[in-house]
Short mmCIF file of C-alpha atoms and ligand atoms in Angstrom, two decimals:
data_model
loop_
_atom_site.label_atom_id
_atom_site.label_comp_id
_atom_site.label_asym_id
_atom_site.label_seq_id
_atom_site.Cartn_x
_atom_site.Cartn_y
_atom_site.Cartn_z
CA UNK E 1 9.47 -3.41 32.56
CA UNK E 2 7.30 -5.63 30.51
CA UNK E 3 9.07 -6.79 27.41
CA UNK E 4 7.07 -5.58 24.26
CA UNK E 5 5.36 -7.39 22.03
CA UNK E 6 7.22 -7.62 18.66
CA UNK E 7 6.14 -6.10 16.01
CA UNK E 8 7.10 -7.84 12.47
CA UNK E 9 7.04 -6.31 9.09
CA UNK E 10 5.16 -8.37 7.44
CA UNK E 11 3.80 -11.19 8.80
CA UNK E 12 1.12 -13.91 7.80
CA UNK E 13 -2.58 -12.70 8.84
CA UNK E 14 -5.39 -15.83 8.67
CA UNK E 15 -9.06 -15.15 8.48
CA UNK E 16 -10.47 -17.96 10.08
CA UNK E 17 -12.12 -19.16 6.89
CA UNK E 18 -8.71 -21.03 5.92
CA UNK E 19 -9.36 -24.05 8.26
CA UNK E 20 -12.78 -25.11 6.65
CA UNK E 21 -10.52 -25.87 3.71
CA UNK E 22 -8.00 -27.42 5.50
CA UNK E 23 -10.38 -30.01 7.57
CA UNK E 24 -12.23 -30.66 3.96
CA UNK E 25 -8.51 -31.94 2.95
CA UNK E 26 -8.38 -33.50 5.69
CA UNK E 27 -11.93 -35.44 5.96
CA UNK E 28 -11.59 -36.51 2.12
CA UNK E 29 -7.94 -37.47 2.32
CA UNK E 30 -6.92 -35.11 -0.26
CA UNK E 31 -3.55 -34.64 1.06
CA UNK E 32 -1.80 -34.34 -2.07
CA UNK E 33 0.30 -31.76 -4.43
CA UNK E 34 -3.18 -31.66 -6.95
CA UNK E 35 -6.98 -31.82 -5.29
CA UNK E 36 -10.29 -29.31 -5.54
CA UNK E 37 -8.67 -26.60 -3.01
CA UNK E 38 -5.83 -26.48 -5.93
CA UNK E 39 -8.13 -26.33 -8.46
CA UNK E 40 -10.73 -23.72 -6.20
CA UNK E 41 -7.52 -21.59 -5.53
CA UNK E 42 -6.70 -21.35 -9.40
CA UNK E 43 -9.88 -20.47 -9.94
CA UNK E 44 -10.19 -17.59 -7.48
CA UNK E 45 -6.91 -16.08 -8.69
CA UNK E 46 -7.85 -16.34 -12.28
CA UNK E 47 -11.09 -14.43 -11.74
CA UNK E 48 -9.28 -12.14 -8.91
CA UNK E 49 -6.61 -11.18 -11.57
CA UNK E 50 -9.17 -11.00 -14.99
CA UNK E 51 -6.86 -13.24 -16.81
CA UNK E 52 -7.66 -17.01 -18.39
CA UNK E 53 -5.92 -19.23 -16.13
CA UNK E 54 -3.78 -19.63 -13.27
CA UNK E 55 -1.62 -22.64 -11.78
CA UNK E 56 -0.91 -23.29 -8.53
CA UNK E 57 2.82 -23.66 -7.60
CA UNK E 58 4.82 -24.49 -4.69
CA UNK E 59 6.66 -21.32 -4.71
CA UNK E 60 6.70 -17.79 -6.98
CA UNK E 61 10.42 -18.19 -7.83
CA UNK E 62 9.23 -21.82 -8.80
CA UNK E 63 6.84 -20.16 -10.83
CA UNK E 64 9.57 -17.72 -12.60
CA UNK E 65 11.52 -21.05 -13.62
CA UNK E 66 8.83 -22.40 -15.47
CA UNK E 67 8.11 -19.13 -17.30
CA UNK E 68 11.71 -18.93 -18.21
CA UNK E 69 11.42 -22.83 -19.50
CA UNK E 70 8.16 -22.05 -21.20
CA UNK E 71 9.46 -19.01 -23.40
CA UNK E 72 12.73 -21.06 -24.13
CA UNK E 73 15.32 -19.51 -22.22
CA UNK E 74 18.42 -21.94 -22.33
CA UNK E 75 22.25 -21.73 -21.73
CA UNK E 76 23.68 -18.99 -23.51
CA UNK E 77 20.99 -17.01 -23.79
CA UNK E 78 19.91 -13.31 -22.22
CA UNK E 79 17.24 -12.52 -19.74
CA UNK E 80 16.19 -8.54 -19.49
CA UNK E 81 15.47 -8.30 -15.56
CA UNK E 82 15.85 -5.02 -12.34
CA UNK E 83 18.65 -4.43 -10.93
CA UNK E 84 16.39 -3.30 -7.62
CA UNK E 85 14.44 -6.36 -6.78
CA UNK E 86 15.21 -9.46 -4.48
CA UNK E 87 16.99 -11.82 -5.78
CA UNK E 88 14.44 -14.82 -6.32
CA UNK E 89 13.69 -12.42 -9.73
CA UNK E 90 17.17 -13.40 -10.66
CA UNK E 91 17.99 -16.87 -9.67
CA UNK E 92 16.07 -18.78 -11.96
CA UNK E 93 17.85 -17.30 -15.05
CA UNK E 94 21.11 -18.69 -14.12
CA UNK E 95 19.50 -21.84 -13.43
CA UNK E 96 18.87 -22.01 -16.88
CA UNK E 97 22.76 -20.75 -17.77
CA UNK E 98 21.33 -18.10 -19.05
CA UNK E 99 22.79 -14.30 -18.30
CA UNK E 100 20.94 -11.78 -16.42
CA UNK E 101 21.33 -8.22 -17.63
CA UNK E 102 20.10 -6.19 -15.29
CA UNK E 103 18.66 -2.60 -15.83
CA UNK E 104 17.99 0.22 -13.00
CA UNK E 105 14.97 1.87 -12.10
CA UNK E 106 13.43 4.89 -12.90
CA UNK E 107 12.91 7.29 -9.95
CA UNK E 108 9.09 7.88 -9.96
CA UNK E 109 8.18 3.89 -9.64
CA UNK E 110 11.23 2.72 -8.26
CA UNK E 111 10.75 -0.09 -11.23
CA UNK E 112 12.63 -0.53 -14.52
CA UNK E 113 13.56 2.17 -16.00
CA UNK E 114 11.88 1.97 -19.82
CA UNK E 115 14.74 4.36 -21.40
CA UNK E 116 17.42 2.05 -20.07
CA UNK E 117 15.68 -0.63 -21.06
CA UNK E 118 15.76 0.60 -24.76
CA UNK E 119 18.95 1.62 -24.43
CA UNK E 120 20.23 -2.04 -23.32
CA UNK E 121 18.47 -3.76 -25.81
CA UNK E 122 20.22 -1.53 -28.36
CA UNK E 123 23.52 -2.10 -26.96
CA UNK E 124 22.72 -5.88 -26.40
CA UNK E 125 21.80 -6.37 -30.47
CA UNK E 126 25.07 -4.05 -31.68
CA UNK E 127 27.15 -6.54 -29.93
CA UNK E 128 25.06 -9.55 -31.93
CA UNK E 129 23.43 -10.31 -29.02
CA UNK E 130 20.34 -10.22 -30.93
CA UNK E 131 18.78 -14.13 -30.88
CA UNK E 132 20.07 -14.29 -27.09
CA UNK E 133 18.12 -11.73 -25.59
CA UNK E 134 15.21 -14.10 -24.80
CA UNK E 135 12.79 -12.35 -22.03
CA UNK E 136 12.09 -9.41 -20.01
CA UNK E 137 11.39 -10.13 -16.71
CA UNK E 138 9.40 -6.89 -14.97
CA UNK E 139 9.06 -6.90 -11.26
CA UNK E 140 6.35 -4.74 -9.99
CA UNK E 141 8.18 -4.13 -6.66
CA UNK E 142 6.47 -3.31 -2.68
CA UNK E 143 3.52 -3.42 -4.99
CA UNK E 144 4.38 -0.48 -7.23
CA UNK E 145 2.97 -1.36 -11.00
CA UNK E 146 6.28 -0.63 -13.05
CA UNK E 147 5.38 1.71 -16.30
CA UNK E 148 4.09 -1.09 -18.23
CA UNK E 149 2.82 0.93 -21.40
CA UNK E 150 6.35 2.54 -21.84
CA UNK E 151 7.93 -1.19 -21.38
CA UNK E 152 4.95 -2.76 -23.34
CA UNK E 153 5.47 -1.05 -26.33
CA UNK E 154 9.80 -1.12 -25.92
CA UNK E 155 8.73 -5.54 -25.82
CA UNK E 156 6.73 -5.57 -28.03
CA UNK E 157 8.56 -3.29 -30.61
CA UNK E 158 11.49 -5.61 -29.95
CA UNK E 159 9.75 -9.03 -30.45
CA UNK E 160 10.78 -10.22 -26.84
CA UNK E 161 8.23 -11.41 -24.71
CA UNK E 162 7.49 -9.92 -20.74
CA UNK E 163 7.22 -12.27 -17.62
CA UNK E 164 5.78 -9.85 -14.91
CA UNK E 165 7.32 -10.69 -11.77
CA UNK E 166 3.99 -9.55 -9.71
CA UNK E 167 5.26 -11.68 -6.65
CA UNK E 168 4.77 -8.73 -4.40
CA UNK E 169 1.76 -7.09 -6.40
CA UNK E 170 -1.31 -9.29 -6.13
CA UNK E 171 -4.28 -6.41 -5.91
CA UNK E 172 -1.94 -4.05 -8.15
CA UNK E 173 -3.56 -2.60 -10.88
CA UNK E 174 -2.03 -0.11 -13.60
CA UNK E 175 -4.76 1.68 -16.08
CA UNK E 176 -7.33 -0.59 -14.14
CA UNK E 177 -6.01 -3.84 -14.58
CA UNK E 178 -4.17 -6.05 -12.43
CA UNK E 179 -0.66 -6.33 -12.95
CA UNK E 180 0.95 -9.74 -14.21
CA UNK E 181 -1.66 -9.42 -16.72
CA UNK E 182 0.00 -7.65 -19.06
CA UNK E 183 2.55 -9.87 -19.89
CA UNK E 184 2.73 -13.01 -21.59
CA UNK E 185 2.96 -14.57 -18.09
CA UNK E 186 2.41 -13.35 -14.75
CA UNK E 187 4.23 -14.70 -11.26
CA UNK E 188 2.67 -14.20 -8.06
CA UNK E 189 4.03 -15.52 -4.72
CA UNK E 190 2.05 -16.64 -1.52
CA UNK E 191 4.99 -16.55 0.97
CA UNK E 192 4.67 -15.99 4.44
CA UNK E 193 5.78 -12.03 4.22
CA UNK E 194 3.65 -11.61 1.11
CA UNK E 195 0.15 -9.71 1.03
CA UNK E 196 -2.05 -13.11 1.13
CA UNK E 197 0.17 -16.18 1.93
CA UNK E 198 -0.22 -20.13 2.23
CA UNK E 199 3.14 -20.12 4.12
CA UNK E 200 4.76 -20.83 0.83
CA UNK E 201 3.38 -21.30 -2.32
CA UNK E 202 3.08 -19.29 -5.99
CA UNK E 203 1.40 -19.00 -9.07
CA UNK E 204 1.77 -18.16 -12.93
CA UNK E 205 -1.02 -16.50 -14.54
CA UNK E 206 -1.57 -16.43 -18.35
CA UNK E 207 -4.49 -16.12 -20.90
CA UNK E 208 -2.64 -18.43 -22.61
CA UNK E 209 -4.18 -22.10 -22.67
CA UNK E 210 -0.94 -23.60 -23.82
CA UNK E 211 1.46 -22.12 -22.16
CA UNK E 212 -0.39 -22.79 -18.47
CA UNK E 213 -0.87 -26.75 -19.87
CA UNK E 214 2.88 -26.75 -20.27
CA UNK E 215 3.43 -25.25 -16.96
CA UNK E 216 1.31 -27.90 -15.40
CA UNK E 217 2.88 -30.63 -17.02
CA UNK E 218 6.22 -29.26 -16.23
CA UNK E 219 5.55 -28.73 -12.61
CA UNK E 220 4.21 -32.87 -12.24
CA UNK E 221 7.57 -34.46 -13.25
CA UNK E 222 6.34 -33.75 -17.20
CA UNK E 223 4.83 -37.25 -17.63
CA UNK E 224 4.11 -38.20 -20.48
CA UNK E 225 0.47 -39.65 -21.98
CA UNK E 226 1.29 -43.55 -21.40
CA UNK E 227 0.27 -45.63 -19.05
CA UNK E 228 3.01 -46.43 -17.01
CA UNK E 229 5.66 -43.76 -16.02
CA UNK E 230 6.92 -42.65 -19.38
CA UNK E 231 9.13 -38.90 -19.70
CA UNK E 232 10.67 -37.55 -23.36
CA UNK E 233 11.73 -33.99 -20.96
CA UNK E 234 12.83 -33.09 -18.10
CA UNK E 235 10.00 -32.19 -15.29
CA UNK E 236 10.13 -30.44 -12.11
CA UNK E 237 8.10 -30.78 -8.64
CA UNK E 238 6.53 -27.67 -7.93
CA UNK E 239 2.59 -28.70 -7.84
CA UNK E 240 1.31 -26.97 -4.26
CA UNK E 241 -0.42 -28.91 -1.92
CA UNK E 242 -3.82 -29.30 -1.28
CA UNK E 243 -3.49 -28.13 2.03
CA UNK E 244 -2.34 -25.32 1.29
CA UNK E 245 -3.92 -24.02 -1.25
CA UNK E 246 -6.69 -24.54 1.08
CA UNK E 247 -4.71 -21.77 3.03
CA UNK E 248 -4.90 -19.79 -0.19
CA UNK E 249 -8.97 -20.19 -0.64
CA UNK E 250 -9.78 -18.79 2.83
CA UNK E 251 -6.85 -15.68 2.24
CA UNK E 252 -8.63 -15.09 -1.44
CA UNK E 253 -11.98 -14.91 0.67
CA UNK E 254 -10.18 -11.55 2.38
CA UNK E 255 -8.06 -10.22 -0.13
CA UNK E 256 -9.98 -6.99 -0.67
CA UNK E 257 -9.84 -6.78 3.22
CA UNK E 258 -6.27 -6.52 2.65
CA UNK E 259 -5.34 -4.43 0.48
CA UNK E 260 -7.57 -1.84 2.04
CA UNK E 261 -5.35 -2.11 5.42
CA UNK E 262 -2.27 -2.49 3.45
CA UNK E 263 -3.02 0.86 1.95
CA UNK E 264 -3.94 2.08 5.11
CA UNK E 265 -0.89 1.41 6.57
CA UNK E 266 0.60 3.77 3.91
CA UNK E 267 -1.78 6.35 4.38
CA UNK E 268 -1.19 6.38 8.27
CA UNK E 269 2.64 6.81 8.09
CA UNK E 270 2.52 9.29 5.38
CA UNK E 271 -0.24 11.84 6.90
CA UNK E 272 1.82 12.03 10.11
CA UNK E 273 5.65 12.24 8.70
CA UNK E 274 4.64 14.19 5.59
CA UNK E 275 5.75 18.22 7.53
CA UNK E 276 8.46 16.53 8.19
CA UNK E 277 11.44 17.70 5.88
CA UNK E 278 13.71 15.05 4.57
CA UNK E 279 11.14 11.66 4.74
CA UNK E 280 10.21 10.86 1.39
CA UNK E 281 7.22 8.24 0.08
CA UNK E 282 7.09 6.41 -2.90
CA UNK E 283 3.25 8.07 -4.49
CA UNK E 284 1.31 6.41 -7.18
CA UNK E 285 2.49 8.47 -9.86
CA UNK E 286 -0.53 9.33 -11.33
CA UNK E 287 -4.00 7.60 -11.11
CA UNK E 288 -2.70 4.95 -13.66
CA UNK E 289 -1.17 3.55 -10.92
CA UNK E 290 -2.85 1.72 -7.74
CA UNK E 291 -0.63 0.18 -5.15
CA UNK E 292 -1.70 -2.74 -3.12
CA UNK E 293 0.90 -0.53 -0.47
CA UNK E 294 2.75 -4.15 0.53
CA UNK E 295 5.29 -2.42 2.09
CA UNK E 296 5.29 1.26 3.15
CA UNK E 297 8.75 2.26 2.53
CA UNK E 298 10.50 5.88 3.03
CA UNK E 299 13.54 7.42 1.42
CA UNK E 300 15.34 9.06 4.34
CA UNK E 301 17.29 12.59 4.03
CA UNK E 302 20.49 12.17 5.84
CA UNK E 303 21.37 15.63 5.77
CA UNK E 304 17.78 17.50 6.09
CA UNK E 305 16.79 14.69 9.20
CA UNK E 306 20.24 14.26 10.47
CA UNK E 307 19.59 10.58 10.48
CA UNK E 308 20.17 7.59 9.01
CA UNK E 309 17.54 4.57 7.78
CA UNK E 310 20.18 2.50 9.80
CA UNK E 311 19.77 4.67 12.75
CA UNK E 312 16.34 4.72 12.50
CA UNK E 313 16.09 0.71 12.10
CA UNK E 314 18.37 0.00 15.50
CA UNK E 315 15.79 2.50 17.13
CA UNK E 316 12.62 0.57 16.38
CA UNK E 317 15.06 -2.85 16.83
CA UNK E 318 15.43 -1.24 20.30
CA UNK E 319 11.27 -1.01 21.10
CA UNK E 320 11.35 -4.44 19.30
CA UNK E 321 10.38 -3.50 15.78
CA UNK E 322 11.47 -5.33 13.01
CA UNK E 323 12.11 -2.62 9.80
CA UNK E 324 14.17 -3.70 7.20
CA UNK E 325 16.48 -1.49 4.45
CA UNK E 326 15.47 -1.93 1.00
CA UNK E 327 16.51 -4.60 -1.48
CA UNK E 328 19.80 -4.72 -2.13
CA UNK E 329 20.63 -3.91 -6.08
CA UNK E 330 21.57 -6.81 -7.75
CA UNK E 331 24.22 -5.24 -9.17
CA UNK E 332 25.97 -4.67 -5.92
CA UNK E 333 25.39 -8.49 -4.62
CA UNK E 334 28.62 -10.29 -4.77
CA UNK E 335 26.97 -13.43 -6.37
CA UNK E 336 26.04 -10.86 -9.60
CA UNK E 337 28.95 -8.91 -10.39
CA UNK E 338 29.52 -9.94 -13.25
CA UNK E 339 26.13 -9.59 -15.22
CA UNK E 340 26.00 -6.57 -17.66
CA UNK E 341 24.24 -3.68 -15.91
CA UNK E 342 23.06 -0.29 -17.53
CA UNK E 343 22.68 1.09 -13.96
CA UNK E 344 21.98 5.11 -13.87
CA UNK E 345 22.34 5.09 -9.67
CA UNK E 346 19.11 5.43 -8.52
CA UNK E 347 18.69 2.11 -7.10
CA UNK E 348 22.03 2.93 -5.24
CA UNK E 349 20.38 5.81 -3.79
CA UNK E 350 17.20 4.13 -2.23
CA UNK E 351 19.36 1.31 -0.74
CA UNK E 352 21.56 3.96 0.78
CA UNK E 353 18.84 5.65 2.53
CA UNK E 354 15.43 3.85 2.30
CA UNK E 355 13.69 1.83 5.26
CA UNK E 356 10.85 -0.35 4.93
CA UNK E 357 8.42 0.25 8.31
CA UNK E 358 5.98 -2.21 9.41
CA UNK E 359 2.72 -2.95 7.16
CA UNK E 360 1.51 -5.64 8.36
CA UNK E 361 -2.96 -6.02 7.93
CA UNK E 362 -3.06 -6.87 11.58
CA UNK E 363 -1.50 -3.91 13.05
CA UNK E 364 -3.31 -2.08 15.55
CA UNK E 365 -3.89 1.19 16.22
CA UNK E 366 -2.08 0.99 19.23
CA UNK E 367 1.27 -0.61 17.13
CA UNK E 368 0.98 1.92 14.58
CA UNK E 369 1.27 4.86 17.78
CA UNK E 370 4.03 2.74 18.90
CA UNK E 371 6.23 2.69 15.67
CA UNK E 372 5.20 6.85 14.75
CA UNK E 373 5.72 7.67 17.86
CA UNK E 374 9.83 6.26 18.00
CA UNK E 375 10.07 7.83 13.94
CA UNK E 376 8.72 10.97 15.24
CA UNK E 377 10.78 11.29 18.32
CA UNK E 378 14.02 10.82 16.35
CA UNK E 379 12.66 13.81 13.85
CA UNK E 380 12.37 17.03 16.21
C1 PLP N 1 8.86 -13.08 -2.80
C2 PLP N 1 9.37 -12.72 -4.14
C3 PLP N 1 9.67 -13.69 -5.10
C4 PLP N 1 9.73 -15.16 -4.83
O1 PLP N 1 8.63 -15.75 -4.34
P1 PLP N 1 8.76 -17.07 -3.43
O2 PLP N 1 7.37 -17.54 -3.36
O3 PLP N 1 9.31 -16.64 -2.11
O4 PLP N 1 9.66 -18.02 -4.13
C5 PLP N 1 10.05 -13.27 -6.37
N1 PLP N 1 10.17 -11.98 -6.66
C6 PLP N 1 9.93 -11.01 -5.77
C7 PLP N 1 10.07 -9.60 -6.18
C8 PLP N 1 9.55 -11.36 -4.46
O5 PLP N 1 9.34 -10.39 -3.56
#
């Protein structure tokens, strides 16, 4: 038998277009972490996104650090973040020796749960927590655009100011608008698995003038105005490359292209499981919501299927199809135990049962029959 070709989950899909960019770095010897593809990428994300300005990074969780650093988060201090995300949402606040506190999701978006969220700033201030919780940190997670009026309002009535971790969200929009707008700063990520890549690379995204300078400055080793090498803070590297934000041009080029197919993906996989009893989707709630449909993912019925999302993962493993379970809570990774959690079990739910299937913009027809037709096999 002829081995199949693999199928991935997610995995990088070029237009063509990139290379242009790429021989243009390479013909003017811009081969450096600054250059016009940098500043042609910013560009196209700012307009892409309807918000001021953008800045290039080398990676999203790069890009989270430097919004913690720019809204002060320091040793000591609180950060307001999902329990259901991966963990890049996380790492950068104990970078800072700051605590996460991590709140779980509401069933209907899968993304933080606004009542917790009032309820855990509550709690946080009654134990004099007050000047410590610093940021709220919203992911927007397999492209589902958390309830952002609901956690708008809870910020905003609270004085604490929202990073919107958009990393998986780029062509997300909630009332109309793209999300990581709504926030004072929005993270996007351009790794390989992610809707548009440059095989690694992120952004932050802010109508705020200042706070994008700082992240700039930040990101180049924060040197100061003199004219040899002169620093009064500490800086970071986390520019992106020319190069690759060359990559990120020719993606930008196709983005509409792709969230079209991403969303097809969802709408495939959904018309033919959706007699089945026991497969749930995660819908746009109402039409508030749009999806960029990153991932397709389904909630799996143990009982009304009479199998499991691991079951159904070694199956598609076994036609080689990569699937993968759902993030892991936080709150259940060893390496977070110990952050406060106002967890109500939901996200314990969709990790015990949820798959994500393959979404990928260049699936075929023919690999989308392949991967329905195993799914549907295991169902009668
Ligand atoms: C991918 C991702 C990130 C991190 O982005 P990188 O560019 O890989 O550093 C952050 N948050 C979420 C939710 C992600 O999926």
């Amino acid at each position: 038998m002829i081995p199949k070709n693999r199928i991935f989950l997610s995995p990088p899909h070029m237009s063509g277009g990139e290379l242009k960019y790429i021989n243009e770095a390479f013909t003017t010897n811009w081969i450096a972490p600054l250059g016009p593809n940098v500043e042609a990428f910013e560009n196209s994300l700012a307009h892409y996104c309807g918000i001021k300005h953008a800045v290039a990074l080398s990676s999203g969780t790069a890009a989270i650090h430097l919004a913690l650093i720019l809204l002060g988060v320091e040793k000591g201090d609180e950060v307001i973040a999902p329990a259901f995300t991966f963990s890049a949402t996380i790492n950068p606040i104990v970078y800072l020796g700051a605590t996460p506190v991590l709140i779980d999701s509401e069933p209907n978006t899968w993304n933080m749960d606004p009542d917790l969220l009032e309820k855990a700033i509550k709690r946080r201030r009654a134990q004099g927590a007050e000047r410590k919780v610093k940021a709220i940190i919203v992911v927007h997670l397999y492209g589902m655009p958390a309830n952002m009026d609901r956690i708008m309002e809870i910020a905003d009535k609270n004085d604490i100011p929202v990073i919107e971790d958009a990393a998986e969200a780029l062509g997300s929009r909630y009332n109309g608008k793209q999300v990581g707008t709504y926030g004072r700063l929005g993270v996007l990520s351009f790794n390989g698995n992610k809707i548009i890549t440059t095989s690694g690379g992120g952004a932050l995204i802010s109508d705020d003038e200042e706070l994008i300078t700082k992240a700039r400055f930040l990101a180049t080793q924060a040197r100061d105005k003199a004219p040899h090498y002169q620093h009064s803070q500490i800086g970071y590297n986390y520019r992106m490359s020319n190069i690759l934000a060359g990559i990120g041009r020719g993606q930008m080029e196709v983005i509409d292209d792709r969230v079209k197919q991403r969303r097809k993906n969802f709408s495939f996989y959904k018309e033919r499981l959706k007699n089945y009893q026991g497969i749930e989707f995660l819908d746009e709630p109402d039409n508030s919501f749009f999806s960029n449909r990153w991932l397709t993912t389904i909630l799996i019925d143990n009982h009304k299927t009479g199998i499991t999302h691991e079951k159904l993962q070694q199956l598609l493993e076994e036609d080689n199809i990569e699937s993968r379970p759902l993030w892991k809570p936080m709150h259940l990774q060893p390496v977070f135990t110990s952050c406060p959690a106002y967890v109500n079990g939901t996200s314990e739910g969709f990790f015990s049962s949820g798959l994500c299937l393959p979404s990928g913009t260049s699936l075929t027809d023919e690999d989308r029959s392949r991967i329905i037709n195993i799914i549907e096999k295991m169902l009668v």
